[in-house]
GROMACS .gro file of C-alpha atoms in nm:
model
  347
    1MET     CA    1   0.000   0.000   0.000
    2SER     CA    2   0.137   0.344  -0.091
    3SER     CA    3   0.193   0.613   0.171
    4HIS     CA    4  -0.074   0.829   0.007
    5GLY     CA    5  -0.323   0.542   0.004
    6SER     CA    6  -0.254   0.455   0.368
    7LYS     CA    7  -0.312   0.811   0.482
    8LYS     CA    8  -0.638   0.828   0.287
    9ASN     CA    9  -0.770   0.504   0.440
   10ASN     CA   10  -0.661   0.614   0.787
   11SER     CA   11  -0.844   0.942   0.748
   12GLN     CA   12  -1.165   0.766   0.646
   13THR     CA   13  -1.148   0.534   0.947
   14TRP     CA   14  -1.079   0.810   1.199
   15LYS     CA   15  -1.370   1.015   1.064
   16LYS     CA   16  -1.610   0.735   1.150
   17LEU     CA   17  -1.524   0.779   1.517
   18ARG     CA   18  -1.449   1.151   1.521
   19HIS     CA   19  -1.694   1.428   1.608
   20ALA     CA   20  -1.872   1.557   1.299
   21ASN     CA   21  -1.779   1.922   1.365
   22PRO     CA   22  -1.440   1.943   1.541
   23PRO     CA   23  -1.331   2.280   1.681
   24LYS     CA   24  -1.161   2.504   1.427
   25ALA     CA   25  -1.037   2.762   1.675
   26ALA     CA   26  -0.917   2.695   2.024
   27THR     CA   27  -0.747   2.838   2.329
   28GLY     CA   28  -0.478   2.577   2.369
   29PRO     CA   29  -0.610   2.241   2.247
   30PHE     CA   30  -0.969   2.307   2.357
   31ARG     CA   31  -1.252   2.540   2.258
   32LYS     CA   32  -1.535   2.670   2.479
   33LYS     CA   33  -1.888   2.672   2.333
   34GLN     CA   34  -2.111   2.971   2.401
   35THR     CA   35  -2.426   2.782   2.301
   36GLU     CA   36  -2.386   2.474   2.521
   37VAL     CA   37  -2.583   2.394   2.835
   38PHE     CA   38  -2.496   2.151   3.112
   39ILE     CA   39  -2.772   1.924   3.247
   40GLY     CA   40  -2.698   1.757   3.578
   41ASN     CA   41  -2.872   1.502   3.806
   42LEU     CA   42  -3.019   1.307   3.515
   43PRO     CA   43  -3.146   0.949   3.560
   44VAL     CA   44  -2.863   0.703   3.502
   45ASP     CA   45  -3.048   0.510   3.233
   46ILE     CA   46  -3.174   0.811   3.035
   47LYS     CA   47  -3.093   0.804   2.663
   48GLU     CA   48  -2.953   1.086   2.451
   49GLU     CA   49  -3.269   1.078   2.239
   50GLU     CA   50  -3.479   1.145   2.553
   51VAL     CA   51  -3.261   1.440   2.649
   52GLY     CA   52  -3.289   1.574   2.295
   53HIS     CA   53  -3.669   1.545   2.315
   54LEU     CA   54  -3.666   1.735   2.645
   55PHE     CA   55  -3.495   2.028   2.467
   56LYS     CA   56  -3.689   1.994   2.141
   57ASP     CA   57  -3.833   2.347   2.167
   58PHE     CA   58  -3.487   2.505   2.173
   59ASP     CA   59  -3.341   2.386   1.840
   60VAL     CA   60  -3.103   2.112   1.955
   61LYS     CA   61  -2.783   2.072   1.751
   62SER     CA   62  -2.617   1.790   1.944
   63VAL     CA   63  -2.646   1.591   2.267
   64LYS     CA   64  -2.351   1.434   2.448
   65LYS     CA   65  -2.426   1.209   2.743
   66CYS     CA   66  -2.159   1.143   3.005
   67GLN     CA   67  -2.201   0.869   3.260
   68THR     CA   68  -2.038   0.680   3.545
   69ALA     CA   69  -2.181   0.384   3.731
   70PHE     CA   70  -2.381   0.610   3.960
   71LYS     CA   71  -2.445   0.942   3.786
   72SER     CA   72  -2.542   1.078   3.448
   73PHE     CA   73  -2.517   1.424   3.295
   74CYS     CA   74  -2.533   1.580   2.950
   75PHE     CA   75  -2.400   1.865   2.740
   76VAL     CA   76  -2.654   1.992   2.488
   77GLU     CA   77  -2.563   2.237   2.214
   78LEU     CA   78  -2.843   2.471   2.107
   79ALA     CA   79  -2.881   2.702   1.809
   80SER     CA   80  -2.805   3.031   1.985
   81ALA     CA   81  -2.724   3.201   2.314
   82GLU     CA   82  -3.087   3.319   2.328
   83MET     CA   83  -3.206   2.959   2.313
   84VAL     CA   84  -2.966   2.874   2.596
   85GLN     CA   85  -3.116   3.140   2.822
   86SER     CA   86  -3.471   3.028   2.740
   87ALA     CA   87  -3.387   2.662   2.811
   88ILE     CA   88  -3.235   2.750   3.149
   89GLN     CA   89  -3.536   2.962   3.250
   90GLN     CA   90  -3.790   2.697   3.153
   91LEU     CA   91  -3.616   2.369   3.240
   92ASN     CA   92  -3.381   2.436   3.534
   93GLY     CA   93  -3.524   2.259   3.838
   94SER     CA   94  -3.782   2.059   3.643
   95LEU     CA   95  -3.853   1.695   3.725
   96VAL     CA   96  -3.734   1.412   3.499
   97SER     CA   97  -3.824   1.059   3.616
   98GLY     CA   98  -3.844   1.180   3.974
   99ARG     CA   99  -3.512   1.372   3.962
  100ARG     CA  100  -3.491   1.750   3.977
  101ILE     CA  101  -3.243   1.836   3.704
  102SER     CA  102  -3.010   2.137   3.692
  103VAL     CA  103  -2.964   2.330   3.368
  104ALA     CA  104  -2.685   2.587   3.341
  105ILE     CA  105  -2.443   2.742   3.093
  106SER     CA  106  -2.136   2.518   3.066
  107GLU     CA  107  -1.887   2.806   3.088
  108ALA     CA  108  -2.066   2.963   3.383
  109ARG     CA  109  -2.048   2.633   3.567
  110LYS     CA  110  -1.674   2.618   3.506
  111ALA     CA  111  -1.625   2.972   3.639
  112GLN     CA  112  -1.797   2.882   3.965
  113GLU     CA  113  -1.565   2.591   4.040
  114PRO     CA  114  -1.308   2.647   4.317
  115PRO     CA  115  -0.947   2.702   4.208
  116LYS     CA  116  -0.730   2.394   4.199
  117THR     CA  117  -0.505   2.531   4.474
  118VAL     CA  118  -0.784   2.492   4.730
  119THR     CA  119  -0.912   2.157   4.603
  120LYS     CA  120  -0.746   1.871   4.783
  121MET     CA  121  -0.759   1.563   4.566
  122PRO     CA  122  -0.699   1.207   4.689
  123ASP     CA  123  -0.340   1.088   4.660
  124LEU     CA  124  -0.237   0.862   4.375
  125GLU     CA  125  -0.241   0.488   4.427
  126LEU     CA  126   0.102   0.329   4.470
  127VAL     CA  127   0.140   0.042   4.226
  128PRO     CA  128   0.324  -0.280   4.322
  129TYR     CA  129   0.583  -0.386   4.063
  130LYS     CA  130   0.436  -0.735   4.047
  131GLU     CA  131   0.103  -0.596   3.923
  132LEU     CA  132   0.276  -0.465   3.612
  133GLY     CA  133   0.418  -0.808   3.530
  134TRP     CA  134   0.773  -0.676   3.506
  135ASN     CA  135   1.080  -0.893   3.544
  136CYS     CA  136   1.374  -0.655   3.559
  137LYS     CA  137   1.698  -0.709   3.749
  138SER     CA  138   1.745  -0.335   3.782
  139LEU     CA  139   1.441  -0.294   4.005
  140PRO     CA  140   1.532  -0.190   4.361
  141LYS     CA  141   1.549  -0.494   4.586
  142GLY     CA  142   1.417  -0.323   4.892
  143GLY     CA  143   1.120  -0.152   4.730
  144SER     CA  144   0.798  -0.315   4.619
  145GLN     CA  145   0.615  -0.008   4.492
  146ILE     CA  146   0.654   0.256   4.225
  147SER     CA  147   0.688   0.595   4.386
  148SER     CA  148   0.833   0.928   4.293
  149PRO     CA  149   1.039   1.179   4.492
  150ILE     CA  150   0.862   1.457   4.300
  151LYS     CA  151   0.609   1.638   4.518
  152HIS     CA  152   0.311   1.797   4.344
  153ALA     CA  153   0.104   2.079   4.491
  154VAL     CA  154  -0.206   1.926   4.335
  155ARG     CA  155  -0.252   1.552   4.291
  156TYR     CA  156  -0.527   1.365   4.116
  157ALA     CA  157  -0.655   1.021   4.203
  158VAL     CA  158  -0.596   0.778   3.918
  159PRO     CA  159  -0.937   0.676   3.775
  160MET     CA  160  -1.030   0.321   3.866
  161GLU     CA  161  -1.044   0.211   3.500
  162MET     CA  162  -0.682   0.324   3.451
  163ARG     CA  163  -0.527   0.154   3.751
  164SER     CA  164  -0.295  -0.133   3.681
  165SER     CA  165  -0.480  -0.362   3.923
  166PHE     CA  166  -0.804  -0.315   3.726
  167LEU     CA  167  -0.642  -0.340   3.382
  168LEU     CA  168  -0.453  -0.656   3.471
  169HIS     CA  169  -0.771  -0.823   3.593
  170MET     CA  170  -0.963  -0.717   3.281
  171LEU     CA  171  -0.682  -0.816   3.043
  172ARG     CA  172  -0.650  -1.163   3.190
  173ASP     CA  173  -1.025  -1.219   3.175
  174CYS     CA  174  -1.065  -1.089   2.819
  175PHE     CA  175  -0.735  -1.141   2.640
  176LYS     CA  176  -0.567  -1.410   2.855
  177ASN     CA  177  -0.240  -1.211   2.874
  178VAL     CA  178  -0.107  -0.872   2.986
  179THR     CA  179   0.149  -0.797   2.713
  180TRP     CA  180  -0.062  -0.504   2.590
  181LEU     CA  181  -0.007  -0.325   2.920
  182LEU     CA  182   0.370  -0.361   2.891
  183SER     CA  183   0.384  -0.258   2.525
  184ILE     CA  184   0.229   0.081   2.605
  185THR     CA  185   0.552   0.204   2.765
  186LYS     CA  186   0.738   0.181   2.430
  187VAL     CA  187   0.555   0.480   2.279
  188LEU     CA  188   0.764   0.801   2.265
  189GLY     CA  189   0.789   1.112   2.049
  190LYS     CA  190   0.542   1.287   1.821
  191ALA     CA  191   0.196   1.134   1.811
  192GLY     CA  192  -0.160   1.192   1.697
  193LEU     CA  193  -0.424   1.080   1.947
  194LEU     CA  194  -0.794   1.026   1.885
  195VAL     CA  195  -0.953   1.104   2.223
  196MET     CA  196  -1.214   0.843   2.316
  197ASP     CA  197  -1.293   0.954   2.671
  198SER     CA  198  -1.167   1.215   2.917
  199ILE     CA  199  -1.211   1.272   3.289
  200PRO     CA  200  -1.317   1.638   3.333
  201GLN     CA  201  -1.113   1.851   3.574
  202THR     CA  202  -0.830   1.594   3.573
  203PRO     CA  203  -0.541   1.534   3.329
  204TYR     CA  204  -0.647   1.176   3.248
  205PHE     CA  205  -0.792   1.054   2.918
  206TRP     CA  206  -0.821   0.749   2.692
  207ALA     CA  207  -0.713   0.775   2.330
  208ILE     CA  208  -0.629   0.568   2.024
  209HIS     CA  209  -0.271   0.621   1.906
  210LEU     CA  210  -0.309   0.684   1.533
  211THR     CA  211  -0.065   0.445   1.366
  212GLU     CA  212  -0.085   0.223   1.061
  213GLU     CA  213  -0.089  -0.087   1.282
  214CYS     CA  214  -0.378   0.051   1.486
  215HIS     CA  215  -0.564   0.139   1.165
  216GLN     CA  216  -0.529  -0.219   1.040
  217ASN     CA  217  -0.641  -0.364   1.376
  218MET     CA  218  -0.940  -0.130   1.382
  219GLN     CA  219  -1.051  -0.230   1.032
  220LYS     CA  220  -1.007  -0.599   1.106
  221LEU     CA  221  -1.190  -0.585   1.441
  222PHE     CA  222  -1.484  -0.372   1.330
  223ALA     CA  223  -1.531  -0.578   1.013
  224ALA     CA  224  -1.540  -0.902   1.215
  225LEU     CA  225  -1.789  -0.764   1.468
  226ALA     CA  226  -2.014  -0.615   1.199
  227GLU     CA  227  -2.026  -0.950   1.019
  228VAL     CA  228  -2.150  -1.151   1.318
  229GLU     CA  229  -2.330  -0.893   1.532
  230SER     CA  230  -2.685  -0.969   1.417
  231GLU     CA  231  -2.625  -1.345   1.447
  232LEU     CA  232  -2.495  -1.342   1.804
  233PRO     CA  233  -2.753  -1.444   2.068
  234PHE     CA  234  -2.846  -1.215   2.355
  235LEU     CA  235  -2.725  -1.326   2.698
  236ALA     CA  236  -2.968  -1.450   2.960
  237SER     CA  237  -2.971  -1.239   3.276
  238GLN     CA  238  -2.846  -1.526   3.493
  239ASP     CA  239  -2.543  -1.571   3.267
  240ILE     CA  240  -2.422  -1.213   3.316
  241GLN     CA  241  -2.175  -1.168   3.603
  242ARG     CA  242  -1.878  -0.949   3.683
  243GLY     CA  243  -1.604  -1.047   3.440
  244THR     CA  244  -1.834  -1.161   3.159
  245ARG     CA  245  -1.694  -1.062   2.821
  246CYS     CA  246  -1.963  -0.971   2.574
  247LEU     CA  247  -2.084  -0.730   2.304
  248ALA     CA  248  -2.285  -0.414   2.367
  249GLU     CA  249  -2.396  -0.108   2.173
  250CYS     CA  250  -2.171   0.194   2.227
  251ILE     CA  251  -2.233   0.556   2.123
  252VAL     CA  252  -1.942   0.659   1.897
  253GLY     CA  253  -2.041   1.018   1.822
  254ASP     CA  254  -2.295   1.210   1.621
  255GLU     CA  255  -2.279   0.937   1.357
  256GLY     CA  256  -2.468   0.698   1.587
  257SER     CA  257  -2.368   0.382   1.769
  258ALA     CA  258  -2.173   0.063   1.707
  259TRP     CA  259  -2.152  -0.276   1.870
  260ASN     CA  260  -1.822  -0.316   2.052
  261ARG     CA  261  -1.636  -0.549   2.285
  262CYS     CA  262  -1.700  -0.496   2.655
  263TRP     CA  263  -1.636  -0.646   2.997
  264VAL     CA  264  -1.894  -0.648   3.277
  265LEU     CA  265  -1.788  -0.440   3.576
  266ASP     CA  266  -2.100  -0.484   3.786
  267LYS     CA  267  -2.459  -0.601   3.777
  268VAL     CA  268  -2.728  -0.390   3.947
  269GLU     CA  269  -3.084  -0.523   3.924
  270ASN     CA  270  -3.174  -0.515   3.552
  271LEU     CA  271  -2.869  -0.310   3.450
  272ALA     CA  272  -2.506  -0.395   3.379
  273VAL     CA  273  -2.214  -0.155   3.411
  274VAL     CA  274  -1.975  -0.245   3.129
  275PHE     CA  275  -1.629  -0.128   3.028
  276PHE     CA  276  -1.575  -0.083   2.654
  277VAL     CA  277  -1.219  -0.211   2.616
  278ASP     CA  278  -1.152  -0.042   2.280
  279PHE     CA  279  -1.281   0.301   2.384
  280GLY     CA  280  -1.166   0.315   2.745
  281HIS     CA  281  -1.492   0.410   2.912
  282SER     CA  282  -1.769   0.253   3.113
  283HIS     CA  283  -2.142   0.269   3.046
  284THR     CA  284  -2.464   0.136   3.194
  285VAL     CA  285  -2.677  -0.081   2.965
  286PRO     CA  286  -2.985  -0.303   3.018
  287LEU     CA  287  -2.905  -0.669   3.081
  288HIS     CA  288  -3.120  -0.776   2.787
  289ALA     CA  289  -2.905  -0.564   2.550
  290LEU     CA  290  -2.584  -0.768   2.592
  291ARG     CA  291  -2.485  -1.020   2.325
  292LYS     CA  292  -2.266  -1.324   2.377
  293LEU     CA  293  -1.904  -1.276   2.261
  294ASP     CA  294  -1.694  -1.540   2.428
  295LYS     CA  295  -1.495  -1.689   2.139
  296ASP     CA  296  -1.123  -1.618   2.169
  297GLU     CA  297  -1.102  -1.519   1.803
  298PHE     CA  298  -1.285  -1.194   1.883
  299TRP     CA  299  -1.034  -1.114   2.158
  300ALA     CA  300  -0.714  -1.175   1.961
  301ILE     CA  301  -0.665  -0.801   1.893
  302SER     CA  302  -0.543  -0.598   2.190
  303PRO     CA  303  -0.751  -0.297   2.310
  304LEU     CA  304  -0.745  -0.009   2.062
  305ALA     CA  305  -0.744   0.270   2.322
  306GLN     CA  306  -0.486   0.325   2.594
  307PRO     CA  307  -0.457   0.561   2.894
  308PHE     CA  308  -0.279   0.897   2.874
  309MET     CA  309  -0.220   1.193   3.105
  310LEU     CA  310  -0.173   1.558   3.008
  311GLN     CA  311   0.176   1.672   3.101
  312GLU     CA  312   0.033   2.006   3.211
  313GLY     CA  313  -0.318   2.127   3.285
  314VAL     CA  314  -0.649   1.944   3.306
  315PHE     CA  315  -0.947   1.883   3.079
  316PRO     CA  316  -1.238   2.132   3.088
  317PRO     CA  317  -1.578   2.037   3.235
  318GLN     CA  318  -1.685   1.906   2.894
  319VAL     CA  319  -1.596   1.547   2.817
  320MET     CA  320  -1.361   1.572   2.517
  321MET     CA  321  -1.447   1.292   2.277
  322ARG     CA  322  -1.350   1.213   1.919
  323GLN     CA  323  -1.109   1.506   1.900
  324ILE     CA  324  -0.771   1.447   1.741
  325LEU     CA  325  -0.486   1.592   1.947
  326GLU     CA  326  -0.140   1.629   1.797
  327GLY     CA  327   0.160   1.657   2.024
  328GLU     CA  328   0.438   1.461   2.187
  329VAL     CA  329   0.457   1.165   2.425
  330PHE     CA  330   0.723   1.214   2.692
  331GLY     CA  331   0.720   0.872   2.858
  332PRO     CA  332   0.536   0.707   3.148
  333SER     CA  333   0.377   0.879   3.442
  334PRO     CA  334   0.592   0.873   3.759
  335ARG     CA  335   0.315   0.689   3.944
  336GLU     CA  336   0.165   0.452   3.686
  337ALA     CA  337   0.414   0.326   3.428
  338HIS     CA  338   0.145   0.232   3.174
  339ILE     CA  339  -0.009   0.584   3.166
  340LEU     CA  340   0.182   0.799   2.916
  341MET     CA  341   0.249   1.171   2.962
  342PHE     CA  342   0.130   1.372   2.662
  343ALA     CA  343   0.174   1.741   2.571
  344PRO     CA  344  -0.063   1.872   2.301
  345LYS     CA  345   0.082   2.096   2.033
  346VAL     CA  346  -0.010   2.460   2.094
  347GLY     CA  347  -0.137   2.668   1.806
   0.00000   0.00000   0.00000
């Protein structure tokens, strides 16, 4: 394949996952939207279509749902600043499925947050060497943990989904080995990253490293899943437990959704909290919406996304998804060797 042909195919693949209208102007790598509202305290199982219907009278342009195992919130872009003010006046404090939602301007919400210097974050988790699967004679004999003499004025707790203890458990259940975790540390230098998930107000994010090898793996994986998706049976509720590897529908941007590999984190009544291994984020889905995907052939390709950390600064309140960041990888984090430090290119 020629270099020109490879770049063209790569571009087409990334566009399938990338936001339809990426920012054209930014302050640093991010851009603030004047026409976006933040909706908090939403029901966990609410769908983006339902949120869009709630704002139907205000000319909705896009809806982005963000969710953890226990909370759900949305960012909705409207047609104008006037529509934003009208939506806040009419919908702030209204009831949705028994919850009183909050509706506010995204930027205003950010301005009200306390400065980082007065926000004491939990300390980072110390990671035992053995959890990383390393076998290196140069490791200190007396020490069993990775620590750093560098003292930071502000520290951020490593998200659970990025901790080595979680990743090792998930990798062994899904892929039967942990070599993917070790291979991450080899990435250095200039890189283009397709952001798949970010943790607002922290430096942590999941991204796909845009390389030819990753492009080939993505094409191969998505083609295989698309071919069998409709033929795979749905799992019975009693067969779904923590650690079950399966297939679930994942929102991949304004273009819609796609069925993707996932691993069950927890089971709560008629819902399952799953971790999408190729996108690096968790989501709550109904138990009846999970398909069986237990054949090893579907787990031969390592996860597409990997964890990163901004070298400086944090992500804004908005969850940055499907944005391509160009910059440089400077090596592993001092605390978690599989989380790479990344500095976006300015300008």
